[in-house]
GROMACS .gro file of C-alpha atoms in nm:
model
  152
    1ASP     CA    1  -3.760   4.959   3.444
    2LEU     CA    2  -4.085   4.784   3.361
    3GLY     CA    3  -4.169   4.762   3.725
    4ARG     CA    4  -4.276   4.517   3.980
    5GLY     CA    5  -4.575   4.477   4.205
    6VAL     CA    6  -4.824   4.778   4.179
    7GLU     CA    7  -4.617   4.962   3.906
    8GLY     CA    8  -4.635   4.633   3.691
    9VAL     CA    9  -4.997   4.603   3.734
   10LEU     CA   10  -5.091   4.975   3.683
   11GLY     CA   11  -4.845   5.065   3.422
   12SER     CA   12  -4.847   4.774   3.161
   13SER     CA   13  -5.010   4.456   3.065
   14GLY     CA   14  -4.918   4.174   2.832
   15PHE     CA   15  -4.569   4.103   2.995
   16TYR     CA   16  -4.445   3.824   3.196
   17ASP     CA   17  -4.315   3.876   3.555
   18THR     CA   18  -3.971   4.063   3.601
   19GLU     CA   19  -3.652   3.833   3.545
   20GLY     CA   20  -3.382   4.029   3.696
   21SER     CA   21  -3.366   4.368   3.503
   22TYR     CA   22  -3.592   4.270   3.212
   23ARG     CA   23  -3.934   4.139   3.114
   24TRP     CA   24  -4.051   3.936   2.817
   25SER     CA   25  -4.343   4.064   2.630
   26ARG     CA   26  -4.627   3.850   2.524
   27ALA     CA   27  -4.762   3.853   2.165
   28ARG     CA   28  -4.958   4.185   2.258
   29GLY     CA   29  -4.883   4.414   2.527
   30GLU     CA   30  -4.951   4.773   2.651
   31ILE     CA   31  -4.761   5.036   2.842
   32VAL     CA   32  -4.947   5.329   3.004
   33PHE     CA   33  -4.774   5.654   3.081
   34PRO     CA   34  -5.034   5.834   3.307
   35ASP     CA   35  -5.155   6.189   3.236
   36PRO     CA   36  -4.864   6.369   3.108
   37GLY     CA   37  -5.090   6.650   2.988
   38ALA     CA   38  -5.317   6.680   2.692
   39ARG     CA   39  -5.175   6.703   2.339
   40ASN     CA   40  -4.807   6.754   2.432
   41PRO     CA   41  -4.536   6.641   2.202
   42VAL     CA   42  -4.369   6.327   2.346
   43ARG     CA   43  -4.085   6.092   2.240
   44LEU     CA   44  -4.146   5.746   2.372
   45GLU     CA   45  -3.847   5.511   2.412
   46LEU     CA   46  -3.860   5.151   2.465
   47VAL     CA   47  -3.535   4.959   2.548
   48LEU     CA   48  -3.553   4.621   2.368
   49SER     CA   49  -3.365   4.331   2.255
   50GLY     CA   50  -3.464   4.062   2.022
   51PHE     CA   51  -3.308   3.747   2.190
   52ARG     CA   52  -3.390   3.414   2.029
   53PRO     CA   53  -3.234   3.067   2.038
   54PRO     CA   54  -2.939   3.010   1.804
   55GLY     CA   55  -3.060   2.943   1.447
   56SER     CA   56  -3.395   3.144   1.505
   57GLU     CA   57  -3.479   3.483   1.351
   58PRO     CA   58  -3.523   3.781   1.579
   59PRO     CA   59  -3.886   3.901   1.633
   60ARG     CA   60  -4.070   4.157   1.433
   61VAL     CA   61  -4.212   4.411   1.675
   62ALA     CA   62  -4.479   4.670   1.605
   63ILE     CA   63  -4.510   4.960   1.836
   64GLU     CA   64  -4.816   5.213   1.811
   65ALA     CA   65  -4.891   5.522   2.017
   66GLY     CA   66  -5.092   5.841   1.953
   67GLY     CA   67  -5.175   5.758   1.583
   68GLN     CA   68  -4.801   5.699   1.505
   69SER     CA   69  -4.642   5.349   1.457
   70LEU     CA   70  -4.299   5.189   1.411
   71THR     CA   71  -4.212   4.840   1.295
   72LEU     CA   72  -3.887   4.691   1.377
   73THR     CA   73  -3.667   4.388   1.422
   74PRO     CA   74  -3.463   4.437   1.723
   75SER     CA   75  -3.118   4.301   1.746
   76ARG     CA   76  -2.980   4.067   2.011
   77ARG     CA   77  -2.822   4.359   2.175
   78ILE     CA   78  -3.007   4.600   2.419
   79GLU     CA   79  -3.088   4.914   2.197
   80THR     CA   80  -3.328   5.198   2.247
   81TYR     CA   81  -3.609   5.254   2.007
   82SER     CA   82  -3.783   5.588   1.969
   83LEU     CA   83  -4.141   5.702   1.850
   84GLU     CA   84  -4.218   6.067   1.815
   85THR     CA   85  -4.583   6.123   1.881
   86ALA     CA   86  -4.821   6.344   2.095
   87THR     CA   87  -5.011   6.268   2.405
   88GLU     CA   88  -5.379   6.195   2.381
   89GLY     CA   89  -5.712   6.365   2.458
   90ILE     CA   90  -5.831   6.671   2.648
   91TRP     CA   91  -5.986   6.507   2.963
   92SER     CA   92  -5.776   6.197   2.980
   93SER     CA   93  -5.416   6.245   2.845
   94SER     CA   94  -5.255   5.898   2.919
   95SER     CA   95  -5.021   5.790   2.670
   96ARG     CA   96  -5.083   5.432   2.567
   97VAL     CA   97  -4.820   5.243   2.393
   98GLN     CA   98  -4.937   4.919   2.213
   99ILE     CA   99  -4.675   4.648   2.135
  100ARG     CA  100  -4.715   4.347   1.902
  101SER     CA  101  -4.440   4.096   1.877
  102ASP     CA  102  -4.374   3.752   1.698
  103THR     CA  103  -4.330   3.492   1.980
  104PHE     CA  104  -4.148   3.164   2.045
  105VAL     CA  105  -4.183   2.894   2.296
  106PRO     CA  106  -3.865   2.807   2.462
  107GLY     CA  107  -3.950   2.447   2.553
  108GLY     CA  108  -3.788   2.244   2.830
  109GLY     CA  109  -4.086   2.274   3.030
  110ASP     CA  110  -4.122   2.641   2.975
  111GLU     CA  111  -4.441   2.673   2.755
  112ARG     CA  112  -4.464   3.057   2.763
  113ALA     CA  113  -4.505   3.231   2.424
  114LEU     CA  114  -4.209   3.490   2.456
  115GLY     CA  115  -4.202   3.808   2.244
  116ALA     CA  116  -3.936   4.067   2.271
  117VAL     CA  117  -3.717   4.132   2.580
  118THR     CA  118  -3.805   4.464   2.733
  119HIS     CA  119  -3.542   4.638   2.949
  120GLY     CA  120  -3.705   4.972   2.997
  121ARG     CA  121  -3.932   5.261   2.890
  122ARG     CA  122  -3.944   5.628   2.898
  123ALA     CA  123  -4.151   5.923   2.780
  124HIS     CA  124  -3.986   6.257   2.721
  125VAL     CA  125  -4.262   6.522   2.718
  126THR     CA  126  -4.225   6.892   2.618
  127PRO     CA  127  -4.534   7.065   2.721
  128GLU     CA  128  -4.682   7.312   2.471
  129TRP     CA  129  -4.776   7.552   2.746
  130GLY     CA  130  -4.414   7.697   2.773
  131ALA     CA  131  -4.276   7.524   3.048
  132ALA     CA  132  -3.908   7.421   3.022
  133PRO     CA  133  -3.865   7.119   2.797
  134GLY     CA  134  -3.702   6.787   2.893
  135PHE     CA  135  -3.938   6.649   3.141
  136VAL     CA  136  -3.921   6.269   3.168
  137LEU     CA  137  -4.246   6.087   3.280
  138ARG     CA  138  -4.192   5.776   3.470
  139PRO     CA  139  -4.411   5.477   3.439
  140ALA     CA  140  -4.739   5.444   3.619
  141GLY     CA  141  -4.696   5.369   3.998
  142ALA     CA  142  -4.341   5.523   4.016
  143ALA     CA  143  -4.256   5.705   4.335
  144SER     CA  144  -4.239   6.056   4.151
  145PRO     CA  145  -4.428   6.099   3.849
  146TRP     CA  146  -4.194   6.369   3.701
  147SER     CA  147  -3.820   6.425   3.704
  148ARG     CA  148  -3.603   6.684   3.535
  149ARG     CA  149  -3.364   6.542   3.269
  150ARG     CA  150  -3.008   6.678   3.321
  151PRO     CA  151  -2.892   6.911   3.048
  152ALA     CA  152  -2.648   6.764   2.799
   0.00000   0.00000   0.00000
């Protein structure tokens, strides 16, 4: 979930307000996962779809975090895209995910420049200090910052 209210303000920028269970990105956006620990391996997951009006090409989306990048063209279906990277810094270890997307203006009185449809985000952190792997970091402002992923 990309969040509403405080979570939306603290955990992301460059996104329009929530519409049901999703949010449209703008041309540029940022998602912040606060303080998952310095220099830990992390798998960032974004749940996206590339809806466009009939006859239009889906958007090209570039995702960057922790010195790693991924460029993709999301399909019209909701799919999860992953980027393997590491958390940042020693003193401040927030993971910042930069998103750039092609946009379109839907018209009909709606003059917003809409990018990709964003349905969710997750960061799976594996602390290097030997803790059990599989922690899932929730976005900024979530009620509990950590939750344990259930074993497969």
